[in-house]
């Protein structure tokens, strides 16, 4: 029986494989492994959607799935995720006393009363998956 929550390894796998796609899907074919992982994430009944974001400032949506990430709402999520990663990374650097040599974020999981968001940052991309933990 499949788990209701996407595995951390599936989200991390998608993020690490996303680095293979250095330009938008229209110019470079997406690797089959990435397509498979994103399809797997989308097929979980508890997953409301995912965002594949650029790491630049400001972050931009490269690809998304789910109506929750459509239009302006998706842009708001993308901006908020970028700010969260930037803030947490800045705090880690402050605590370690070293910039870019100290700790770095590998995976973040944030649970609220309504949702859970899992963020897997990479050097070039951010993969965020939003799911309903009650399903």
PDB file of N, CA and C in Angstrom, residues 23-127:
ATOM      1  N   UNK A  23      17.403  24.663 -18.296  1.00  0.00           N
ATOM      2  CA  UNK A  23      16.580  25.675 -18.922  1.00  0.00           C
ATOM      3  C   UNK A  23      15.139  25.200 -18.998  1.00  0.00           C
ATOM      4  N   UNK A  24      14.239  26.097 -19.350  1.00  0.00           N
ATOM      5  CA  UNK A  24      12.825  25.740 -19.347  1.00  0.00           C
ATOM      6  C   UNK A  24      12.537  24.515 -20.214  1.00  0.00           C
ATOM      7  N   UNK A  25      11.491  23.754 -19.875  1.00  0.00           N
ATOM      8  CA  UNK A  25      11.157  22.533 -20.586  1.00  0.00           C
ATOM      9  C   UNK A  25      10.949  22.731 -22.080  1.00  0.00           C
ATOM     10  N   UNK A  26      10.625  23.954 -22.511  1.00  0.00           N
ATOM     11  CA  UNK A  26      10.377  24.179 -23.923  1.00  0.00           C
ATOM     12  C   UNK A  26      11.641  24.078 -24.764  1.00  0.00           C
ATOM     13  N   UNK A  27      12.822  24.333 -24.175  1.00  0.00           N
ATOM     14  CA  UNK A  27      14.046  24.297 -24.958  1.00  0.00           C
ATOM     15  C   UNK A  27      14.881  23.051 -24.714  1.00  0.00           C
ATOM     16  N   UNK A  28      14.788  22.468 -23.536  1.00  0.00           N
ATOM     17  CA  UNK A  28      15.543  21.267 -23.203  1.00  0.00           C
ATOM     18  C   UNK A  28      14.584  20.232 -22.665  1.00  0.00           C
ATOM     19  N   UNK A  29      14.623  19.007 -23.192  1.00  0.00           N
ATOM     20  CA  UNK A  29      13.708  17.998 -22.663  1.00  0.00           C
ATOM     21  C   UNK A  29      13.996  17.707 -21.193  1.00  0.00           C
ATOM     22  N   UNK A  30      12.928  17.519 -20.442  1.00  0.00           N
ATOM     23  CA  UNK A  30      13.062  17.201 -19.026  1.00  0.00           C
ATOM     24  C   UNK A  30      13.506  15.753 -18.896  1.00  0.00           C
ATOM     25  N   UNK A  31      14.482  15.477 -18.031  1.00  0.00           N
ATOM     26  CA  UNK A  31      14.948  14.097 -17.855  1.00  0.00           C
ATOM     27  C   UNK A  31      13.792  13.185 -17.446  1.00  0.00           C
ATOM     28  N   UNK A  32      13.749  11.966 -17.974  1.00  0.00           N
ATOM     29  CA  UNK A  32      12.661  11.042 -17.644  1.00  0.00           C
ATOM     30  C   UNK A  32      12.539  10.771 -16.147  1.00  0.00           C
ATOM     31  N   UNK A  33      13.666  10.757 -15.424  1.00  0.00           N
ATOM     32  CA  UNK A  33      13.628  10.510 -13.981  1.00  0.00           C
ATOM     33  C   UNK A  33      12.890  11.627 -13.258  1.00  0.00           C
ATOM     34  N   UNK A  34      13.126  12.861 -13.695  1.00  0.00           N
ATOM     35  CA  UNK A  34      12.442  14.002 -13.084  1.00  0.00           C
ATOM     36  C   UNK A  34      10.956  13.940 -13.396  1.00  0.00           C
ATOM     37  N   UNK A  35      10.619  13.661 -14.641  1.00  0.00           N
ATOM     38  CA  UNK A  35       9.214  13.530 -15.029  1.00  0.00           C
ATOM     39  C   UNK A  35       8.517  12.463 -14.186  1.00  0.00           C
ATOM     40  N   UNK A  36       9.185  11.342 -14.011  1.00  0.00           N
ATOM     41  CA  UNK A  36       8.610  10.231 -13.248  1.00  0.00           C
ATOM     42  C   UNK A  36       8.396  10.621 -11.783  1.00  0.00           C
ATOM     43  N   UNK A  37       9.375  11.288 -11.202  1.00  0.00           N
ATOM     44  CA  UNK A  37       9.274  11.687  -9.795  1.00  0.00           C
ATOM     45  C   UNK A  37       8.180  12.731  -9.602  1.00  0.00           C
ATOM     46  N   UNK A  38       8.105  13.716 -10.504  1.00  0.00           N
ATOM     47  CA  UNK A  38       7.061  14.736 -10.393  1.00  0.00           C
ATOM     48  C   UNK A  38       5.675  14.112 -10.597  1.00  0.00           C
ATOM     49  N   UNK A  39       5.568  13.153 -11.511  1.00  0.00           N
ATOM     50  CA  UNK A  39       4.297  12.451 -11.716  1.00  0.00           C
ATOM     51  C   UNK A  39       3.923  11.657 -10.464  1.00  0.00           C
ATOM     52  N   UNK A  40       4.919  11.023  -9.843  1.00  0.00           N
ATOM     53  CA  UNK A  40       4.676  10.263  -8.616  1.00  0.00           C
ATOM     54  C   UNK A  40       4.180  11.183  -7.499  1.00  0.00           C
ATOM     55  N   UNK A  41       4.822  12.332  -7.353  1.00  0.00           N
ATOM     56  CA  UNK A  41       4.388  13.297  -6.336  1.00  0.00           C
ATOM     57  C   UNK A  41       2.958  13.753  -6.607  1.00  0.00           C
ATOM     58  N   UNK A  42       2.657  14.053  -7.869  1.00  0.00           N
ATOM     59  CA  UNK A  42       1.325  14.540  -8.231  1.00  0.00           C
ATOM     60  C   UNK A  42       0.243  13.480  -8.035  1.00  0.00           C
ATOM     61  N   UNK A  43       0.632  12.218  -8.113  1.00  0.00           N
ATOM     62  CA  UNK A  43      -0.363  11.152  -8.021  1.00  0.00           C
ATOM     63  C   UNK A  43      -0.795  10.840  -6.584  1.00  0.00           C
ATOM     64  N   UNK A  44      -0.026  11.287  -5.599  1.00  0.00           N
ATOM     65  CA  UNK A  44      -0.428  11.069  -4.206  1.00  0.00           C
ATOM     66  C   UNK A  44      -1.698  11.853  -3.933  1.00  0.00           C
ATOM     67  N   UNK A  45      -2.684  11.198  -3.334  1.00  0.00           N
ATOM     68  CA  UNK A  45      -3.974  11.857  -3.121  1.00  0.00           C
ATOM     69  C   UNK A  45      -3.878  13.017  -2.136  1.00  0.00           C
ATOM     70  N   UNK A  46      -2.888  13.010  -1.260  1.00  0.00           N
ATOM     71  CA  UNK A  46      -2.759  14.092  -0.288  1.00  0.00           C
ATOM     72  C   UNK A  46      -1.999  15.302  -0.844  1.00  0.00           C
ATOM     73  N   UNK A  47      -1.332  15.137  -1.982  1.00  0.00           N
ATOM     74  CA  UNK A  47      -0.549  16.234  -2.554  1.00  0.00           C
ATOM     75  C   UNK A  47      -1.475  17.214  -3.259  1.00  0.00           C
ATOM     76  N   UNK A  48      -1.410  18.467  -2.844  1.00  0.00           N
ATOM     77  CA  UNK A  48      -2.221  19.523  -3.455  1.00  0.00           C
ATOM     78  C   UNK A  48      -1.507  20.137  -4.648  1.00  0.00           C
ATOM     79  N   UNK A  49      -0.192  19.996  -4.696  1.00  0.00           N
ATOM     80  CA  UNK A  49       0.574  20.510  -5.822  1.00  0.00           C
ATOM     81  C   UNK A  49       2.041  20.646  -5.478  1.00  0.00           C
ATOM     82  N   UNK A  50       2.821  20.972  -6.511  1.00  0.00           N
ATOM     83  CA  UNK A  50       4.249  21.225  -6.306  1.00  0.00           C
ATOM     84  C   UNK A  50       4.660  22.458  -7.095  1.00  0.00           C
ATOM     85  N   UNK A  51       5.745  23.059  -6.672  1.00  0.00           N
ATOM     86  CA  UNK A  51       6.371  24.184  -7.360  1.00  0.00           C
ATOM     87  C   UNK A  51       7.834  23.851  -7.587  1.00  0.00           C
ATOM     88  N   UNK A  52       8.302  24.022  -8.793  1.00  0.00           N
ATOM     89  CA  UNK A  52       9.723  23.947  -9.092  1.00  0.00           C
ATOM     90  C   UNK A  52      10.133  25.387  -9.372  1.00  0.00           C
ATOM     91  N   UNK A  53      10.988  25.933  -8.514  1.00  0.00           N
ATOM     92  CA  UNK A  53      11.341  27.353  -8.551  1.00  0.00           C
ATOM     93  C   UNK A  53      12.806  27.564  -8.866  1.00  0.00           C
ATOM     94  N   UNK A  54      13.101  28.710  -9.471  1.00  0.00           N
ATOM     95  CA  UNK A  54      14.491  29.106  -9.677  1.00  0.00           C
ATOM     96  C   UNK A  54      15.047  29.615  -8.358  1.00  0.00           C
ATOM     97  N   UNK A  55      16.357  29.588  -8.193  1.00  0.00           N
ATOM     98  CA  UNK A  55      16.983  30.088  -6.964  1.00  0.00           C
ATOM     99  C   UNK A  55      17.340  31.556  -7.059  1.00  0.00           C
ATOM    100  N   UNK A  56      17.168  32.178  -8.207  1.00  0.00           N
ATOM    101  CA  UNK A  56      17.525  33.583  -8.376  1.00  0.00           C
ATOM    102  C   UNK A  56      16.618  34.496  -7.579  1.00  0.00           C
ATOM    103  N   UNK A  57      16.998  35.771  -7.540  1.00  0.00           N
ATOM    104  CA  UNK A  57      16.182  36.769  -6.866  1.00  0.00           C
ATOM    105  C   UNK A  57      15.584  37.684  -7.909  1.00  0.00           C
ATOM    106  N   UNK A  58      14.313  37.818  -8.018  1.00  0.00           N
ATOM    107  CA  UNK A  58      13.319  37.083  -7.245  1.00  0.00           C
ATOM    108  C   UNK A  58      13.151  35.667  -7.795  1.00  0.00           C
ATOM    109  N   UNK A  59      12.635  34.780  -6.961  1.00  0.00           N
ATOM    110  CA  UNK A  59      12.396  33.417  -7.416  1.00  0.00           C
ATOM    111  C   UNK A  59      11.312  33.452  -8.489  1.00  0.00           C
ATOM    112  N   UNK A  60      11.402  32.533  -9.426  1.00  0.00           N
ATOM    113  CA  UNK A  60      10.364  32.451 -10.445  1.00  0.00           C
ATOM    114  C   UNK A  60       9.918  31.001 -10.572  1.00  0.00           C
ATOM    115  N   UNK A  61       8.695  30.826 -10.976  1.00  0.00           N
ATOM    116  CA  UNK A  61       8.135  29.489 -11.134  1.00  0.00           C
ATOM    117  C   UNK A  61       8.584  28.927 -12.474  1.00  0.00           C
ATOM    118  N   UNK A  62       9.283  27.803 -12.407  1.00  0.00           N
ATOM    119  CA  UNK A  62       9.712  27.111 -13.611  1.00  0.00           C
ATOM    120  C   UNK A  62       8.601  26.175 -14.067  1.00  0.00           C
ATOM    121  N   UNK A  63       8.007  25.506 -13.091  1.00  0.00           N
ATOM    122  CA  UNK A  63       6.966  24.530 -13.379  1.00  0.00           C
ATOM    123  C   UNK A  63       6.114  24.351 -12.130  1.00  0.00           C
ATOM    124  N   UNK A  64       4.845  24.042 -12.323  1.00  0.00           N
ATOM    125  CA  UNK A  64       3.982  23.812 -11.169  1.00  0.00           C
ATOM    126  C   UNK A  64       2.908  22.802 -11.510  1.00  0.00           C
ATOM    127  N   UNK A  65       2.286  22.293 -10.467  1.00  0.00           N
ATOM    128  CA  UNK A  65       1.167  21.371 -10.599  1.00  0.00           C
ATOM    129  C   UNK A  65       0.193  21.687  -9.483  1.00  0.00           C
ATOM    130  N   UNK A  66      -1.079  21.598  -9.773  1.00  0.00           N
ATOM    131  CA  UNK A  66      -2.091  21.837  -8.748  1.00  0.00           C
ATOM    132  C   UNK A  66      -2.701  23.215  -8.844  1.00  0.00           C
ATOM    133  N   UNK A  67      -4.016  23.269  -8.684  1.00  0.00           N
ATOM    134  CA  UNK A  67      -4.725  24.545  -8.799  1.00  0.00           C
ATOM    135  C   UNK A  67      -4.329  25.539  -7.713  1.00  0.00           C
ATOM    136  N   UNK A  68      -3.835  25.045  -6.586  1.00  0.00           N
ATOM    137  CA  UNK A  68      -3.436  25.931  -5.500  1.00  0.00           C
ATOM    138  C   UNK A  68      -2.276  26.839  -5.928  1.00  0.00           C
ATOM    139  N   UNK A  69      -1.515  26.429  -6.934  1.00  0.00           N
ATOM    140  CA  UNK A  69      -0.366  27.207  -7.385  1.00  0.00           C
ATOM    141  C   UNK A  69      -0.627  27.966  -8.688  1.00  0.00           C
ATOM    142  N   UNK A  70      -1.872  28.066  -9.098  1.00  0.00           N
ATOM    143  CA  UNK A  70      -2.225  28.801 -10.312  1.00  0.00           C
ATOM    144  C   UNK A  70      -2.179  30.308 -10.063  1.00  0.00           C
ATOM    145  N   UNK A  71      -1.814  31.057 -11.081  1.00  0.00           N
ATOM    146  CA  UNK A  71      -1.898  32.525 -11.070  1.00  0.00           C
ATOM    147  C   UNK A  71      -1.160  33.212  -9.935  1.00  0.00           C
ATOM    148  N   UNK A  72      -1.800  34.253  -9.406  1.00  0.00           N
ATOM    149  CA  UNK A  72      -1.188  35.075  -8.352  1.00  0.00           C
ATOM    150  C   UNK A  72      -0.947  34.298  -7.067  1.00  0.00           C
ATOM    151  N   UNK A  73      -1.804  33.319  -6.793  1.00  0.00           N
ATOM    152  CA  UNK A  73      -1.631  32.525  -5.569  1.00  0.00           C
ATOM    153  C   UNK A  73      -0.313  31.747  -5.635  1.00  0.00           C
ATOM    154  N   UNK A  74       0.010  31.214  -6.795  1.00  0.00           N
ATOM    155  CA  UNK A  74       1.275  30.505  -6.984  1.00  0.00           C
ATOM    156  C   UNK A  74       2.465  31.438  -6.821  1.00  0.00           C
ATOM    157  N   UNK A  75       2.340  32.655  -7.344  1.00  0.00           N
ATOM    158  CA  UNK A  75       3.417  33.643  -7.212  1.00  0.00           C
ATOM    159  C   UNK A  75       3.641  34.011  -5.741  1.00  0.00           C
ATOM    160  N   UNK A  76       2.538  34.104  -4.975  1.00  0.00           N
ATOM    161  CA  UNK A  76       2.658  34.414  -3.549  1.00  0.00           C
ATOM    162  C   UNK A  76       3.380  33.287  -2.814  1.00  0.00           C
ATOM    163  N   UNK A  77       3.004  32.039  -3.129  1.00  0.00           N
ATOM    164  CA  UNK A  77       3.687  30.895  -2.530  1.00  0.00           C
ATOM    165  C   UNK A  77       5.168  30.904  -2.896  1.00  0.00           C
ATOM    166  N   UNK A  78       5.465  31.147  -4.166  1.00  0.00           N
ATOM    167  CA  UNK A  78       6.856  31.146  -4.629  1.00  0.00           C
ATOM    168  C   UNK A  78       7.686  32.188  -3.883  1.00  0.00           C
ATOM    169  N   UNK A  79       7.147  33.388  -3.742  1.00  0.00           N
ATOM    170  CA  UNK A  79       7.841  34.457  -3.022  1.00  0.00           C
ATOM    171  C   UNK A  79       8.042  34.079  -1.558  1.00  0.00           C
ATOM    172  N   UNK A  80       6.998  33.537  -0.935  1.00  0.00           N
ATOM    173  CA  UNK A  80       7.086  33.155   0.483  1.00  0.00           C
ATOM    174  C   UNK A  80       8.121  32.053   0.688  1.00  0.00           C
ATOM    175  N   UNK A  81       8.148  31.068  -0.193  1.00  0.00           N
ATOM    176  CA  UNK A  81       9.121  29.966  -0.084  1.00  0.00           C
ATOM    177  C   UNK A  81      10.538  30.494  -0.242  1.00  0.00           C
ATOM    178  N   UNK A  82      10.738  31.383  -1.210  1.00  0.00           N
ATOM    179  CA  UNK A  82      12.054  31.992  -1.388  1.00  0.00           C
ATOM    180  C   UNK A  82      12.509  32.745  -0.149  1.00  0.00           C
ATOM    181  N   UNK A  83      11.593  33.500   0.458  1.00  0.00           N
ATOM    182  CA  UNK A  83      11.915  34.253   1.675  1.00  0.00           C
ATOM    183  C   UNK A  83      12.222  33.318   2.847  1.00  0.00           C
ATOM    184  N   UNK A  84      11.449  32.222   2.957  1.00  0.00           N
ATOM    185  CA  UNK A  84      11.696  31.263   4.046  1.00  0.00           C
ATOM    186  C   UNK A  84      13.099  30.668   3.932  1.00  0.00           C
ATOM    187  N   UNK A  85      13.449  30.208   2.759  1.00  0.00           N
ATOM    188  CA  UNK A  85      14.762  29.585   2.559  1.00  0.00           C
ATOM    189  C   UNK A  85      15.868  30.604   2.818  1.00  0.00           C
ATOM    190  N   UNK A  86      15.698  31.807   2.296  1.00  0.00           N
ATOM    191  CA  UNK A  86      16.695  32.861   2.497  1.00  0.00           C
ATOM    192  C   UNK A  86      16.860  33.183   3.980  1.00  0.00           C
ATOM    193  N   UNK A  87      15.744  33.307   4.697  1.00  0.00           N
ATOM    194  CA  UNK A  87      15.787  33.636   6.127  1.00  0.00           C
ATOM    195  C   UNK A  87      16.421  32.548   6.970  1.00  0.00           C
ATOM    196  N   UNK A  88      16.039  31.304   6.706  1.00  0.00           N
ATOM    197  CA  UNK A  88      16.602  30.193   7.475  1.00  0.00           C
ATOM    198  C   UNK A  88      18.093  30.033   7.173  1.00  0.00           C
ATOM    199  N   UNK A  89      18.471  30.166   5.895  1.00  0.00           N
ATOM    200  CA  UNK A  89      19.884  30.043   5.542  1.00  0.00           C
ATOM    201  C   UNK A  89      20.697  31.155   6.198  1.00  0.00           C
ATOM    202  N   UNK A  90      20.147  32.353   6.207  1.00  0.00           N
ATOM    203  CA  UNK A  90      20.821  33.478   6.853  1.00  0.00           C
ATOM    204  C   UNK A  90      21.006  33.213   8.345  1.00  0.00           C
ATOM    205  N   UNK A  91      19.981  32.667   8.991  1.00  0.00           N
ATOM    206  CA  UNK A  91      20.075  32.343  10.417  1.00  0.00           C
ATOM    207  C   UNK A  91      21.117  31.256  10.665  1.00  0.00           C
ATOM    208  N   UNK A  92      21.185  30.267   9.788  1.00  0.00           N
ATOM    209  CA  UNK A  92      22.198  29.210   9.937  1.00  0.00           C
ATOM    210  C   UNK A  92      23.605  29.777   9.811  1.00  0.00           C
ATOM    211  N   UNK A  93      23.785  30.701   8.876  1.00  0.00           N
ATOM    212  CA  UNK A  93      25.100  31.329   8.703  1.00  0.00           C
ATOM    213  C   UNK A  93      25.462  32.168   9.922  1.00  0.00           C
ATOM    214  N   UNK A  94      24.468  32.839  10.493  1.00  0.00           N
ATOM    215  CA  UNK A  94      24.704  33.655  11.693  1.00  0.00           C
ATOM    216  C   UNK A  94      25.119  32.777  12.864  1.00  0.00           C
ATOM    217  N   UNK A  95      24.447  31.660  13.032  1.00  0.00           N
ATOM    218  CA  UNK A  95      24.747  30.744  14.137  1.00  0.00           C
ATOM    219  C   UNK A  95      26.123  30.105  13.951  1.00  0.00           C
ATOM    220  N   UNK A  96      26.442  29.698  12.716  1.00  0.00           N
ATOM    221  CA  UNK A  96      27.720  29.025  12.476  1.00  0.00           C
ATOM    222  C   UNK A  96      28.877  30.016  12.415  1.00  0.00           C
ATOM    223  N   UNK A  97      28.558  31.292  12.164  1.00  0.00           N
ATOM    224  CA  UNK A  97      29.599  32.305  12.084  1.00  0.00           C
ATOM    225  C   UNK A  97      30.343  32.292  10.770  1.00  0.00           C
ATOM    226  N   UNK A  98      29.892  31.490   9.814  1.00  0.00           N
ATOM    227  CA  UNK A  98      30.570  31.386   8.521  1.00  0.00           C
ATOM    228  C   UNK A  98      29.547  31.498   7.398  1.00  0.00           C
ATOM    229  N   UNK A  99      29.909  32.264   6.375  1.00  0.00           N
ATOM    230  CA  UNK A  99      29.045  32.391   5.209  1.00  0.00           C
ATOM    231  C   UNK A  99      29.476  31.359   4.178  1.00  0.00           C
ATOM    232  N   UNK A 100      28.512  30.585   3.697  1.00  0.00           N
ATOM    233  CA  UNK A 100      28.721  29.569   2.660  1.00  0.00           C
ATOM    234  C   UNK A 100      29.670  28.448   3.061  1.00  0.00           C
ATOM    235  N   UNK A 101      30.210  28.469   4.243  1.00  0.00           N
ATOM    236  CA  UNK A 101      31.101  27.404   4.691  1.00  0.00           C
ATOM    237  C   UNK A 101      30.472  26.612   5.835  1.00  0.00           C
ATOM    238  N   UNK A 102      29.421  27.176   6.391  1.00  0.00           N
ATOM    239  CA  UNK A 102      28.767  26.531   7.525  1.00  0.00           C
ATOM    240  C   UNK A 102      27.686  25.577   7.060  1.00  0.00           C
ATOM    241  N   UNK A 103      26.662  25.513   7.850  1.00  0.00           N
ATOM    242  CA  UNK A 103      25.549  24.624   7.566  1.00  0.00           C
ATOM    243  C   UNK A 103      24.724  25.133   6.393  1.00  0.00           C
ATOM    244  N   UNK A 104      24.071  24.219   5.702  1.00  0.00           N
ATOM    245  CA  UNK A 104      23.149  24.614   4.646  1.00  0.00           C
ATOM    246  C   UNK A 104      21.895  23.758   4.726  1.00  0.00           C
ATOM    247  N   UNK A 105      20.814  24.309   4.248  1.00  0.00           N
ATOM    248  CA  UNK A 105      19.528  23.617   4.296  1.00  0.00           C
ATOM    249  C   UNK A 105      19.527  22.487   3.275  1.00  0.00           C
ATOM    250  N   UNK A 106      19.145  21.303   3.718  1.00  0.00           N
ATOM    251  CA  UNK A 106      19.005  20.144   2.819  1.00  0.00           C
ATOM    252  C   UNK A 106      17.535  19.846   2.553  1.00  0.00           C
ATOM    253  N   UNK A 107      16.719  20.005   3.592  1.00  0.00           N
ATOM    254  CA  UNK A 107      15.298  19.703   3.482  1.00  0.00           C
ATOM    255  C   UNK A 107      14.565  20.430   4.596  1.00  0.00           C
ATOM    256  N   UNK A 108      13.407  20.994   4.273  1.00  0.00           N
ATOM    257  CA  UNK A 108      12.607  21.687   5.271  1.00  0.00           C
ATOM    258  C   UNK A 108      11.183  21.159   5.206  1.00  0.00           C
ATOM    259  N   UNK A 109      10.611  20.915   6.351  1.00  0.00           N
ATOM    260  CA  UNK A 109       9.232  20.441   6.436  1.00  0.00           C
ATOM    261  C   UNK A 109       8.511  21.319   7.448  1.00  0.00           C
ATOM    262  N   UNK A 110       7.440  21.963   7.000  1.00  0.00           N
ATOM    263  CA  UNK A 110       6.688  22.877   7.857  1.00  0.00           C
ATOM    264  C   UNK A 110       5.242  22.406   7.881  1.00  0.00           C
ATOM    265  N   UNK A 111       4.726  22.183   9.076  1.00  0.00           N
ATOM    266  CA  UNK A 111       3.351  21.707   9.200  1.00  0.00           C
ATOM    267  C   UNK A 111       2.518  22.749   9.933  1.00  0.00           C
ATOM    268  N   UNK A 112       1.379  23.058   9.345  1.00  0.00           N
ATOM    269  CA  UNK A 112       0.421  23.962   9.968  1.00  0.00           C
ATOM    270  C   UNK A 112      -0.832  23.145  10.290  1.00  0.00           C
ATOM    271  N   UNK A 113      -1.871  23.796  10.779  1.00  0.00           N
ATOM    272  CA  UNK A 113      -3.115  23.076  11.064  1.00  0.00           C
ATOM    273  C   UNK A 113      -3.741  22.512   9.793  1.00  0.00           C
ATOM    274  N   UNK A 114      -3.580  23.219   8.681  1.00  0.00           N
ATOM    275  CA  UNK A 114      -4.244  22.827   7.437  1.00  0.00           C
ATOM    276  C   UNK A 114      -3.351  22.086   6.447  1.00  0.00           C
ATOM    277  N   UNK A 115      -2.088  22.444   6.377  1.00  0.00           N
ATOM    278  CA  UNK A 115      -1.212  21.911   5.340  1.00  0.00           C
ATOM    279  C   UNK A 115       0.163  21.555   5.879  1.00  0.00           C
ATOM    280  N   UNK A 116       0.894  20.886   5.022  1.00  0.00           N
ATOM    281  CA  UNK A 116       2.304  20.643   5.276  1.00  0.00           C
ATOM    282  C   UNK A 116       3.029  20.969   3.983  1.00  0.00           C
ATOM    283  N   UNK A 117       4.110  21.717   4.101  1.00  0.00           N
ATOM    284  CA  UNK A 117       4.902  22.053   2.929  1.00  0.00           C
ATOM    285  C   UNK A 117       6.294  21.480   3.127  1.00  0.00           C
ATOM    286  N   UNK A 118       6.758  20.782   2.122  1.00  0.00           N
ATOM    287  CA  UNK A 118       8.097  20.199   2.144  1.00  0.00           C
ATOM    288  C   UNK A 118       8.912  20.907   1.079  1.00  0.00           C
ATOM    289  N   UNK A 119      10.081  21.391   1.474  1.00  0.00           N
ATOM    290  CA  UNK A 119      10.923  22.163   0.566  1.00  0.00           C
ATOM    291  C   UNK A 119      12.285  21.488   0.490  1.00  0.00           C
ATOM    292  N   UNK A 120      12.695  21.211  -0.725  1.00  0.00           N
ATOM    293  CA  UNK A 120      13.990  20.601  -0.952  1.00  0.00           C
ATOM    294  C   UNK A 120      14.817  21.543  -1.827  1.00  0.00           C
ATOM    295  N   UNK A 121      15.707  22.324  -1.204  1.00  0.00           N
ATOM    296  CA  UNK A 121      16.508  23.260  -1.981  1.00  0.00           C
ATOM    297  C   UNK A 121      17.705  22.581  -2.633  1.00  0.00           C
ATOM    298  N   UNK A 122      18.117  23.132  -3.724  1.00  0.00           N
ATOM    299  CA  UNK A 122      19.277  22.682  -4.472  1.00  0.00           C
ATOM    300  C   UNK A 122      20.054  23.949  -4.825  1.00  0.00           C
ATOM    301  N   UNK A 123      21.229  23.829  -5.363  1.00  0.00           N
ATOM    302  CA  UNK A 123      22.016  25.022  -5.702  1.00  0.00           C
ATOM    303  C   UNK A 123      21.315  25.908  -6.725  1.00  0.00           C
ATOM    304  N   UNK A 124      20.563  25.308  -7.661  1.00  0.00           N
ATOM    305  CA  UNK A 124      19.928  26.088  -8.720  1.00  0.00           C
ATOM    306  C   UNK A 124      18.409  26.136  -8.619  1.00  0.00           C
ATOM    307  N   UNK A 125      17.810  25.211  -7.872  1.00  0.00           N
ATOM    308  CA  UNK A 125      16.360  25.098  -7.841  1.00  0.00           C
ATOM    309  C   UNK A 125      15.837  24.903  -6.430  1.00  0.00           C
ATOM    310  N   UNK A 126      14.542  25.174  -6.268  1.00  0.00           N
ATOM    311  CA  UNK A 126      13.806  24.842  -5.045  1.00  0.00           C
ATOM    312  C   UNK A 126      12.611  24.004  -5.480  1.00  0.00           C
ATOM    313  N   UNK A 127      12.416  22.885  -4.827  1.00  0.00           N
ATOM    314  CA  UNK A 127      11.224  22.085  -5.073  1.00  0.00           C
ATOM    315  C   UNK A 127      10.382  22.145  -3.814  1.00  0.00           C
TER     316      UNK A 127
END
